[in-house]
């Protein structure tokens, strides 16, 4: 994989800084290297190996044409996740997790369709036939839907996987994914339980530099998978275009 993981880069981004030892989750013990000044230090060699493992799986998902839903509602992660997910053309949730987002996906899709119907009203002039009060209400509804669901407007079916920053903050999303057997990839800090996570990336999930570093690797792997998919499609199309046309009676003359 071209997206090589350098331990030195992870170190510089502060990926190794865990939480205070008194806040630790004992299930994270296999990923902890040592304790320094009352803080747990994450073993970055294990982090690098886990990023590689996660990236291989994410690359395959992207190459198959399925979606990975990114979830991060904490302040220091929101903008980074929105940027990285958009760069690899994947849906994301950075505002409050809409309850039933996965388990009641049909209802969520209805809300997204409502947003599209408002847009159509504005295009075909129907919106202008409404009273001033009604227009204001519609605009407010559209803004609310856009804020909460705008980034998943193109997600027509359930995602193939979830990528989460901070498993404690996004526990509702993880539970919904588990109910539907949707694999969960996550940055897991030393204060969290890694057991419900299918692909654990032991890392500092509080510092923006650390989040940015992990998400850069992950999004690059997805972009690589999408690129492989495109190349495969191009290869399928090429032989068809190159095939010689059958001679007709006219061309023979």
PDB file of C-alpha atoms in Angstrom:
ATOM      1  CA  UNK A   1       0.000   0.000   0.000  1.00  0.00           C
ATOM      2  CA  UNK A   2       1.317   3.412  -0.956  1.00  0.00           C
ATOM      3  CA  UNK A   3      -0.135   4.899   2.247  1.00  0.00           C
ATOM      4  CA  UNK A   4       2.795   3.842   4.500  1.00  0.00           C
ATOM      5  CA  UNK A   5       2.437   4.325   8.243  1.00  0.00           C
ATOM      6  CA  UNK A   6       5.492   5.902   9.885  1.00  0.00           C
ATOM      7  CA  UNK A   7       5.671   5.553  13.681  1.00  0.00           C
ATOM      8  CA  UNK A   8       7.731   8.760  13.783  1.00  0.00           C
ATOM      9  CA  UNK A   9       4.875  10.694  12.145  1.00  0.00           C
ATOM     10  CA  UNK A  10       2.379   9.270  14.637  1.00  0.00           C
ATOM     11  CA  UNK A  11       4.685  10.294  17.474  1.00  0.00           C
ATOM     12  CA  UNK A  12       5.006  13.858  16.163  1.00  0.00           C
ATOM     13  CA  UNK A  13       1.209  14.134  15.946  1.00  0.00           C
ATOM     14  CA  UNK A  14       0.835  13.073  19.594  1.00  0.00           C
ATOM     15  CA  UNK A  15      -1.106   9.926  18.728  1.00  0.00           C
ATOM     16  CA  UNK A  16       0.608   8.137  21.661  1.00  0.00           C
ATOM     17  CA  UNK A  17      -0.838  10.274  24.458  1.00  0.00           C
ATOM     18  CA  UNK A  18      -3.539   8.389  26.340  1.00  0.00           C
ATOM     19  CA  UNK A  19      -5.622   9.491  29.324  1.00  0.00           C
ATOM     20  CA  UNK A  20      -4.669   9.713  32.997  1.00  0.00           C
ATOM     21  CA  UNK A  21      -3.996   6.260  34.432  1.00  0.00           C
ATOM     22  CA  UNK A  22      -6.899   6.489  36.911  1.00  0.00           C
ATOM     23  CA  UNK A  23      -9.322   6.908  33.985  1.00  0.00           C
ATOM     24  CA  UNK A  24      -8.135   3.903  32.022  1.00  0.00           C
ATOM     25  CA  UNK A  25     -10.162   0.966  30.746  1.00  0.00           C
ATOM     26  CA  UNK A  26      -8.286  -2.283  31.597  1.00  0.00           C
ATOM     27  CA  UNK A  27      -9.374  -3.767  28.243  1.00  0.00           C
ATOM     28  CA  UNK A  28      -6.966  -1.329  26.561  1.00  0.00           C
ATOM     29  CA  UNK A  29      -3.986  -2.901  28.392  1.00  0.00           C
ATOM     30  CA  UNK A  30      -2.682  -4.772  25.288  1.00  0.00           C
ATOM     31  CA  UNK A  31      -2.275  -1.443  23.471  1.00  0.00           C
ATOM     32  CA  UNK A  32      -0.519   0.457  26.278  1.00  0.00           C
ATOM     33  CA  UNK A  33       3.272   0.740  26.177  1.00  0.00           C
ATOM     34  CA  UNK A  34       3.953   2.409  29.534  1.00  0.00           C
ATOM     35  CA  UNK A  35       2.847   4.985  32.079  1.00  0.00           C
ATOM     36  CA  UNK A  36       4.551   8.371  32.269  1.00  0.00           C
ATOM     37  CA  UNK A  37       3.733  11.120  34.778  1.00  0.00           C
ATOM     38  CA  UNK A  38       0.341   9.576  35.517  1.00  0.00           C
ATOM     39  CA  UNK A  39      -0.579   9.288  31.831  1.00  0.00           C
ATOM     40  CA  UNK A  40      -0.779   6.115  29.760  1.00  0.00           C
ATOM     41  CA  UNK A  41       1.366   5.990  26.635  1.00  0.00           C
ATOM     42  CA  UNK A  42      -0.038   4.056  23.672  1.00  0.00           C
ATOM     43  CA  UNK A  43       2.197   1.567  21.832  1.00  0.00           C
ATOM     44  CA  UNK A  44       2.528   3.226  18.405  1.00  0.00           C
ATOM     45  CA  UNK A  45       3.869   0.091  16.735  1.00  0.00           C
ATOM     46  CA  UNK A  46       0.550  -1.559  17.519  1.00  0.00           C
ATOM     47  CA  UNK A  47      -1.282   1.572  16.342  1.00  0.00           C
ATOM     48  CA  UNK A  48       0.572   1.482  13.018  1.00  0.00           C
ATOM     49  CA  UNK A  49      -0.267  -2.213  12.551  1.00  0.00           C
ATOM     50  CA  UNK A  50      -3.931  -1.577  13.362  1.00  0.00           C
ATOM     51  CA  UNK A  51      -4.111   1.346  10.901  1.00  0.00           C
ATOM     52  CA  UNK A  52      -2.735  -0.945   8.176  1.00  0.00           C
ATOM     53  CA  UNK A  53      -5.307  -3.615   9.041  1.00  0.00           C
ATOM     54  CA  UNK A  54      -8.186  -1.094   9.053  1.00  0.00           C
ATOM     55  CA  UNK A  55      -7.007   0.509   5.827  1.00  0.00           C
ATOM     56  CA  UNK A  56      -6.955  -2.794   3.949  1.00  0.00           C
ATOM     57  CA  UNK A  57     -10.561  -3.452   4.957  1.00  0.00           C
ATOM     58  CA  UNK A  58     -11.690   0.117   4.170  1.00  0.00           C
ATOM     59  CA  UNK A  59      -9.962  -0.012   0.796  1.00  0.00           C
ATOM     60  CA  UNK A  60     -11.909  -3.179  -0.097  1.00  0.00           C
ATOM     61  CA  UNK A  61     -15.208  -1.570   0.963  1.00  0.00           C
ATOM     62  CA  UNK A  62     -14.524   1.496  -1.188  1.00  0.00           C
ATOM     63  CA  UNK A  63     -13.431  -0.665  -4.137  1.00  0.00           C
ATOM     64  CA  UNK A  64     -16.728  -2.565  -3.904  1.00  0.00           C
ATOM     65  CA  UNK A  65     -18.677   0.681  -4.324  1.00  0.00           C
ATOM     66  CA  UNK A  66     -20.140   0.719  -0.819  1.00  0.00           C
ATOM     67  CA  UNK A  67     -20.121   3.603   1.662  1.00  0.00           C
ATOM     68  CA  UNK A  68     -18.314   4.231   4.949  1.00  0.00           C
ATOM     69  CA  UNK A  69     -20.202   6.552   7.306  1.00  0.00           C
ATOM     70  CA  UNK A  70     -17.899   8.771   9.395  1.00  0.00           C
ATOM     71  CA  UNK A  71     -19.176   9.820  12.825  1.00  0.00           C
ATOM     72  CA  UNK A  72     -17.629  12.494  15.060  1.00  0.00           C
ATOM     73  CA  UNK A  73     -19.685  15.008  17.013  1.00  0.00           C
ATOM     74  CA  UNK A  74     -16.999  16.251  19.421  1.00  0.00           C
ATOM     75  CA  UNK A  75     -15.797  19.793  18.807  1.00  0.00           C
ATOM     76  CA  UNK A  76     -12.139  19.097  17.963  1.00  0.00           C
ATOM     77  CA  UNK A  77     -13.008  16.333  15.484  1.00  0.00           C
ATOM     78  CA  UNK A  78     -16.004  17.769  13.583  1.00  0.00           C
ATOM     79  CA  UNK A  79     -14.239  19.945  11.011  1.00  0.00           C
ATOM     80  CA  UNK A  80     -11.464  17.409  10.381  1.00  0.00           C
ATOM     81  CA  UNK A  81     -13.932  14.571   9.802  1.00  0.00           C
ATOM     82  CA  UNK A  82     -16.120  16.712   7.535  1.00  0.00           C
ATOM     83  CA  UNK A  83     -13.062  17.649   5.439  1.00  0.00           C
ATOM     84  CA  UNK A  84     -11.557  14.139   5.207  1.00  0.00           C
ATOM     85  CA  UNK A  85     -14.871  12.375   4.562  1.00  0.00           C
ATOM     86  CA  UNK A  86     -15.799  14.868   1.838  1.00  0.00           C
ATOM     87  CA  UNK A  87     -12.337  14.407   0.248  1.00  0.00           C
ATOM     88  CA  UNK A  88     -12.999  10.681  -0.214  1.00  0.00           C
ATOM     89  CA  UNK A  89     -16.654  11.235  -1.149  1.00  0.00           C
ATOM     90  CA  UNK A  90     -18.070   9.496   1.923  1.00  0.00           C
ATOM     91  CA  UNK A  91     -21.071  10.505   4.089  1.00  0.00           C
ATOM     92  CA  UNK A  92     -20.546  11.858   7.605  1.00  0.00           C
ATOM     93  CA  UNK A  93     -22.372  12.944  10.753  1.00  0.00           C
ATOM     94  CA  UNK A  94     -20.763  15.778  12.719  1.00  0.00           C
ATOM     95  CA  UNK A  95     -23.812  17.236  14.443  1.00  0.00           C
ATOM     96  CA  UNK A  96     -25.944  15.351  16.969  1.00  0.00           C
ATOM     97  CA  UNK A  97     -26.417  11.672  16.037  1.00  0.00           C
ATOM     98  CA  UNK A  98     -30.016  11.328  14.782  1.00  0.00           C
ATOM     99  CA  UNK A  99     -31.506   8.489  16.868  1.00  0.00           C
ATOM    100  CA  UNK A 100     -32.451   5.611  14.576  1.00  0.00           C
ATOM    101  CA  UNK A 101     -30.103   6.843  11.875  1.00  0.00           C
ATOM    102  CA  UNK A 102     -29.293   3.203  11.060  1.00  0.00           C
ATOM    103  CA  UNK A 103     -31.999   1.139  12.785  1.00  0.00           C
ATOM    104  CA  UNK A 104     -34.769   3.368  11.416  1.00  0.00           C
ATOM    105  CA  UNK A 105     -33.088   4.308   8.139  1.00  0.00           C
ATOM    106  CA  UNK A 106     -36.384   4.485   6.198  1.00  0.00           C
ATOM    107  CA  UNK A 107     -37.537   7.436   8.348  1.00  0.00           C
ATOM    108  CA  UNK A 108     -34.192   9.184   7.902  1.00  0.00           C
ATOM    109  CA  UNK A 109     -34.481   8.741   4.126  1.00  0.00           C
ATOM    110  CA  UNK A 110     -37.931  10.353   4.266  1.00  0.00           C
ATOM    111  CA  UNK A 111     -36.407  13.399   5.967  1.00  0.00           C
ATOM    112  CA  UNK A 112     -33.724  13.596   3.265  1.00  0.00           C
ATOM    113  CA  UNK A 113     -36.437  13.360   0.566  1.00  0.00           C
ATOM    114  CA  UNK A 114     -38.307  16.169   2.310  1.00  0.00           C
ATOM    115  CA  UNK A 115     -35.189  18.298   1.924  1.00  0.00           C
ATOM    116  CA  UNK A 116     -35.073  17.463  -1.802  1.00  0.00           C
ATOM    117  CA  UNK A 117     -38.774  18.316  -2.236  1.00  0.00           C
ATOM    118  CA  UNK A 118     -38.211  21.745  -0.655  1.00  0.00           C
ATOM    119  CA  UNK A 119     -35.391  22.332  -3.136  1.00  0.00           C
ATOM    120  CA  UNK A 120     -37.735  21.376  -6.002  1.00  0.00           C
ATOM    121  CA  UNK A 121     -40.366  23.805  -4.672  1.00  0.00           C
ATOM    122  CA  UNK A 122     -37.812  26.589  -4.836  1.00  0.00           C
ATOM    123  CA  UNK A 123     -36.810  25.660  -8.390  1.00  0.00           C
ATOM    124  CA  UNK A 124     -40.298  25.343  -9.868  1.00  0.00           C
ATOM    125  CA  UNK A 125     -41.675  28.475  -8.184  1.00  0.00           C
ATOM    126  CA  UNK A 126     -44.128  26.708  -5.830  1.00  0.00           C
ATOM    127  CA  UNK A 127     -42.238  28.177  -2.870  1.00  0.00           C
ATOM    128  CA  UNK A 128     -43.172  31.719  -3.934  1.00  0.00           C
ATOM    129  CA  UNK A 129     -46.907  30.880  -3.810  1.00  0.00           C
ATOM    130  CA  UNK A 130     -46.657  30.289  -0.055  1.00  0.00           C
ATOM    131  CA  UNK A 131     -47.393  32.996   2.504  1.00  0.00           C
ATOM    132  CA  UNK A 132     -44.490  34.823   4.121  1.00  0.00           C
ATOM    133  CA  UNK A 133     -44.993  32.880   7.363  1.00  0.00           C
ATOM    134  CA  UNK A 134     -45.074  29.525   5.535  1.00  0.00           C
ATOM    135  CA  UNK A 135     -41.918  30.380   3.576  1.00  0.00           C
ATOM    136  CA  UNK A 136     -40.145  31.186   6.832  1.00  0.00           C
ATOM    137  CA  UNK A 137     -41.230  27.859   8.350  1.00  0.00           C
ATOM    138  CA  UNK A 138     -40.096  25.933   5.262  1.00  0.00           C
ATOM    139  CA  UNK A 139     -36.734  27.727   5.261  1.00  0.00           C
ATOM    140  CA  UNK A 140     -36.211  26.903   8.928  1.00  0.00           C
ATOM    141  CA  UNK A 141     -37.068  23.251   8.322  1.00  0.00           C
ATOM    142  CA  UNK A 142     -34.696  23.110   5.338  1.00  0.00           C
ATOM    143  CA  UNK A 143     -31.861  24.659   7.382  1.00  0.00           C
ATOM    144  CA  UNK A 144     -32.427  22.182  10.241  1.00  0.00           C
ATOM    145  CA  UNK A 145     -32.468  19.196   7.881  1.00  0.00           C
ATOM    146  CA  UNK A 146     -29.354  20.455   6.079  1.00  0.00           C
ATOM    147  CA  UNK A 147     -27.468  20.864   9.368  1.00  0.00           C
ATOM    148  CA  UNK A 148     -28.311  17.371  10.626  1.00  0.00           C
ATOM    149  CA  UNK A 149     -28.612  15.355   7.429  1.00  0.00           C
ATOM    150  CA  UNK A 150     -27.038  17.346   4.592  1.00  0.00           C
ATOM    151  CA  UNK A 151     -23.883  15.265   4.558  1.00  0.00           C
ATOM    152  CA  UNK A 152     -25.829  12.014   4.099  1.00  0.00           C
ATOM    153  CA  UNK A 153     -28.185  13.292   1.367  1.00  0.00           C
ATOM    154  CA  UNK A 154     -26.595  10.957  -1.226  1.00  0.00           C
ATOM    155  CA  UNK A 155     -26.611   7.878   1.041  1.00  0.00           C
ATOM    156  CA  UNK A 156     -29.439   5.861  -0.504  1.00  0.00           C
ATOM    157  CA  UNK A 157     -28.767   2.684   1.481  1.00  0.00           C
ATOM    158  CA  UNK A 158     -27.233   1.647   4.784  1.00  0.00           C
ATOM    159  CA  UNK A 159     -23.452   2.090   4.976  1.00  0.00           C
ATOM    160  CA  UNK A 160     -21.143  -0.922   4.777  1.00  0.00           C
ATOM    161  CA  UNK A 161     -19.162   0.357   7.780  1.00  0.00           C
ATOM    162  CA  UNK A 162     -18.917   3.083  10.409  1.00  0.00           C
ATOM    163  CA  UNK A 163     -15.766   5.017  11.238  1.00  0.00           C
ATOM    164  CA  UNK A 164     -15.979   6.618  14.681  1.00  0.00           C
ATOM    165  CA  UNK A 165     -13.821   9.126  16.540  1.00  0.00           C
ATOM    166  CA  UNK A 166     -14.309   8.616  20.316  1.00  0.00           C
ATOM    167  CA  UNK A 167     -16.306   5.479  21.095  1.00  0.00           C
ATOM    168  CA  UNK A 168     -17.611   6.918  24.378  1.00  0.00           C
ATOM    169  CA  UNK A 169     -19.123   9.973  22.690  1.00  0.00           C
ATOM    170  CA  UNK A 170     -20.654   7.940  19.844  1.00  0.00           C
ATOM    171  CA  UNK A 171     -21.894   4.914  21.832  1.00  0.00           C
ATOM    172  CA  UNK A 172     -25.452   5.225  20.428  1.00  0.00           C
ATOM    173  CA  UNK A 173     -24.174   5.057  16.832  1.00  0.00           C
ATOM    174  CA  UNK A 174     -22.037   2.017  17.707  1.00  0.00           C
ATOM    175  CA  UNK A 175     -24.984   0.201  19.323  1.00  0.00           C
ATOM    176  CA  UNK A 176     -27.132   0.791  16.224  1.00  0.00           C
ATOM    177  CA  UNK A 177     -24.358  -0.536  13.966  1.00  0.00           C
ATOM    178  CA  UNK A 178     -23.984  -3.632  16.158  1.00  0.00           C
ATOM    179  CA  UNK A 179     -27.724  -4.388  15.916  1.00  0.00           C
ATOM    180  CA  UNK A 180     -27.431  -4.426  12.127  1.00  0.00           C
ATOM    181  CA  UNK A 181     -24.059  -6.233  12.030  1.00  0.00           C
ATOM    182  CA  UNK A 182     -22.391  -3.207  10.428  1.00  0.00           C
ATOM    183  CA  UNK A 183     -18.627  -3.332  11.188  1.00  0.00           C
ATOM    184  CA  UNK A 184     -17.262  -0.461  13.270  1.00  0.00           C
ATOM    185  CA  UNK A 185     -13.822   1.101  12.761  1.00  0.00           C
ATOM    186  CA  UNK A 186     -12.765   3.508  15.518  1.00  0.00           C
ATOM    187  CA  UNK A 187     -10.060   5.573  17.128  1.00  0.00           C
ATOM    188  CA  UNK A 188     -10.018   4.142  20.656  1.00  0.00           C
ATOM    189  CA  UNK A 189      -8.332   6.002  23.527  1.00  0.00           C
ATOM    190  CA  UNK A 190      -7.071   4.437  26.783  1.00  0.00           C
ATOM    191  CA  UNK A 191     -10.266   5.401  28.675  1.00  0.00           C
ATOM    192  CA  UNK A 192     -12.543   3.390  26.328  1.00  0.00           C
ATOM    193  CA  UNK A 193     -13.602  -0.233  25.931  1.00  0.00           C
ATOM    194  CA  UNK A 194     -12.293  -1.614  22.619  1.00  0.00           C
ATOM    195  CA  UNK A 195     -14.358  -4.857  22.761  1.00  0.00           C
ATOM    196  CA  UNK A 196     -17.430  -3.652  20.806  1.00  0.00           C
ATOM    197  CA  UNK A 197     -15.176  -2.343  17.993  1.00  0.00           C
ATOM    198  CA  UNK A 198     -14.372  -4.550  14.995  1.00  0.00           C
ATOM    199  CA  UNK A 199     -11.315  -2.553  13.868  1.00  0.00           C
ATOM    200  CA  UNK A 200      -9.599  -0.841  16.813  1.00  0.00           C
ATOM    201  CA  UNK A 201      -7.089   1.950  16.144  1.00  0.00           C
ATOM    202  CA  UNK A 202      -5.526   2.684  19.576  1.00  0.00           C
ATOM    203  CA  UNK A 203      -4.904   6.421  19.535  1.00  0.00           C
ATOM    204  CA  UNK A 204      -5.343   9.813  21.146  1.00  0.00           C
ATOM    205  CA  UNK A 205      -8.900  10.814  20.190  1.00  0.00           C
ATOM    206  CA  UNK A 206      -8.803  14.237  21.871  1.00  0.00           C
ATOM    207  CA  UNK A 207      -6.031  16.164  20.105  1.00  0.00           C
ATOM    208  CA  UNK A 208      -6.869  17.579  16.678  1.00  0.00           C
ATOM    209  CA  UNK A 209      -3.364  16.791  15.321  1.00  0.00           C
ATOM    210  CA  UNK A 210      -3.765  13.135  16.248  1.00  0.00           C
ATOM    211  CA  UNK A 211      -7.275  12.939  14.759  1.00  0.00           C
ATOM    212  CA  UNK A 212      -6.044  14.621  11.576  1.00  0.00           C
ATOM    213  CA  UNK A 213      -3.128  12.192  11.239  1.00  0.00           C
ATOM    214  CA  UNK A 214      -5.266   9.047  11.631  1.00  0.00           C
ATOM    215  CA  UNK A 215      -8.036  10.369   9.377  1.00  0.00           C
ATOM    216  CA  UNK A 216      -5.480  11.284   6.684  1.00  0.00           C
ATOM    217  CA  UNK A 217      -4.288   7.671   6.521  1.00  0.00           C
ATOM    218  CA  UNK A 218      -7.836   6.325   6.537  1.00  0.00           C
ATOM    219  CA  UNK A 219      -9.184   8.685   3.870  1.00  0.00           C
ATOM    220  CA  UNK A 220      -6.163   7.997   1.640  1.00  0.00           C
ATOM    221  CA  UNK A 221      -6.873   4.259   1.836  1.00  0.00           C
ATOM    222  CA  UNK A 222     -10.490   4.874   0.809  1.00  0.00           C
ATOM    223  CA  UNK A 223      -9.383   7.115  -2.081  1.00  0.00           C
ATOM    224  CA  UNK A 224      -7.032   4.307  -3.145  1.00  0.00           C
ATOM    225  CA  UNK A 225      -9.947   1.846  -3.097  1.00  0.00           C
ATOM    226  CA  UNK A 226     -12.099   4.199  -5.177  1.00  0.00           C
ATOM    227  CA  UNK A 227      -9.236   4.611  -7.638  1.00  0.00           C
ATOM    228  CA  UNK A 228      -8.926   0.812  -7.979  1.00  0.00           C
ATOM    229  CA  UNK A 229     -12.674   0.611  -8.625  1.00  0.00           C
ATOM    230  CA  UNK A 230     -12.463   3.237 -11.363  1.00  0.00           C
ATOM    231  CA  UNK A 231      -9.478   1.514 -12.984  1.00  0.00           C
ATOM    232  CA  UNK A 232     -11.344  -1.785 -12.964  1.00  0.00           C
ATOM    233  CA  UNK A 233     -14.389  -0.215 -14.608  1.00  0.00           C
ATOM    234  CA  UNK A 234     -12.197   1.458 -17.238  1.00  0.00           C
ATOM    235  CA  UNK A 235     -10.606  -1.910 -18.051  1.00  0.00           C
ATOM    236  CA  UNK A 236     -14.051  -3.440 -18.551  1.00  0.00           C
ATOM    237  CA  UNK A 237     -15.137  -0.641 -20.879  1.00  0.00           C
ATOM    238  CA  UNK A 238     -11.904  -0.573 -22.964  1.00  0.00           C
ATOM    239  CA  UNK A 239     -12.287  -4.003 -24.673  1.00  0.00           C
ATOM    240  CA  UNK A 240     -15.875  -3.178 -25.661  1.00  0.00           C
ATOM    241  CA  UNK A 241     -14.805   0.093 -27.278  1.00  0.00           C
ATOM    242  CA  UNK A 242     -11.863  -1.561 -29.037  1.00  0.00           C
ATOM    243  CA  UNK A 243     -13.923  -4.424 -30.457  1.00  0.00           C
ATOM    244  CA  UNK A 244     -14.079  -4.247 -34.296  1.00  0.00           C
ATOM    245  CA  UNK A 245     -17.444  -3.319 -35.760  1.00  0.00           C
ATOM    246  CA  UNK A 246     -19.184  -5.923 -37.891  1.00  0.00           C
ATOM    247  CA  UNK A 247     -19.027  -5.222 -41.610  1.00  0.00           C
ATOM    248  CA  UNK A 248     -22.327  -4.302 -43.176  1.00  0.00           C
ATOM    249  CA  UNK A 249     -23.287  -4.765 -46.834  1.00  0.00           C
ATOM    250  CA  UNK A 250     -22.736  -1.002 -47.379  1.00  0.00           C
ATOM    251  CA  UNK A 251     -19.225  -0.943 -45.887  1.00  0.00           C
ATOM    252  CA  UNK A 252     -18.213  -3.890 -48.092  1.00  0.00           C
ATOM    253  CA  UNK A 253     -19.152  -1.959 -51.213  1.00  0.00           C
TER     254      UNK A 253
END
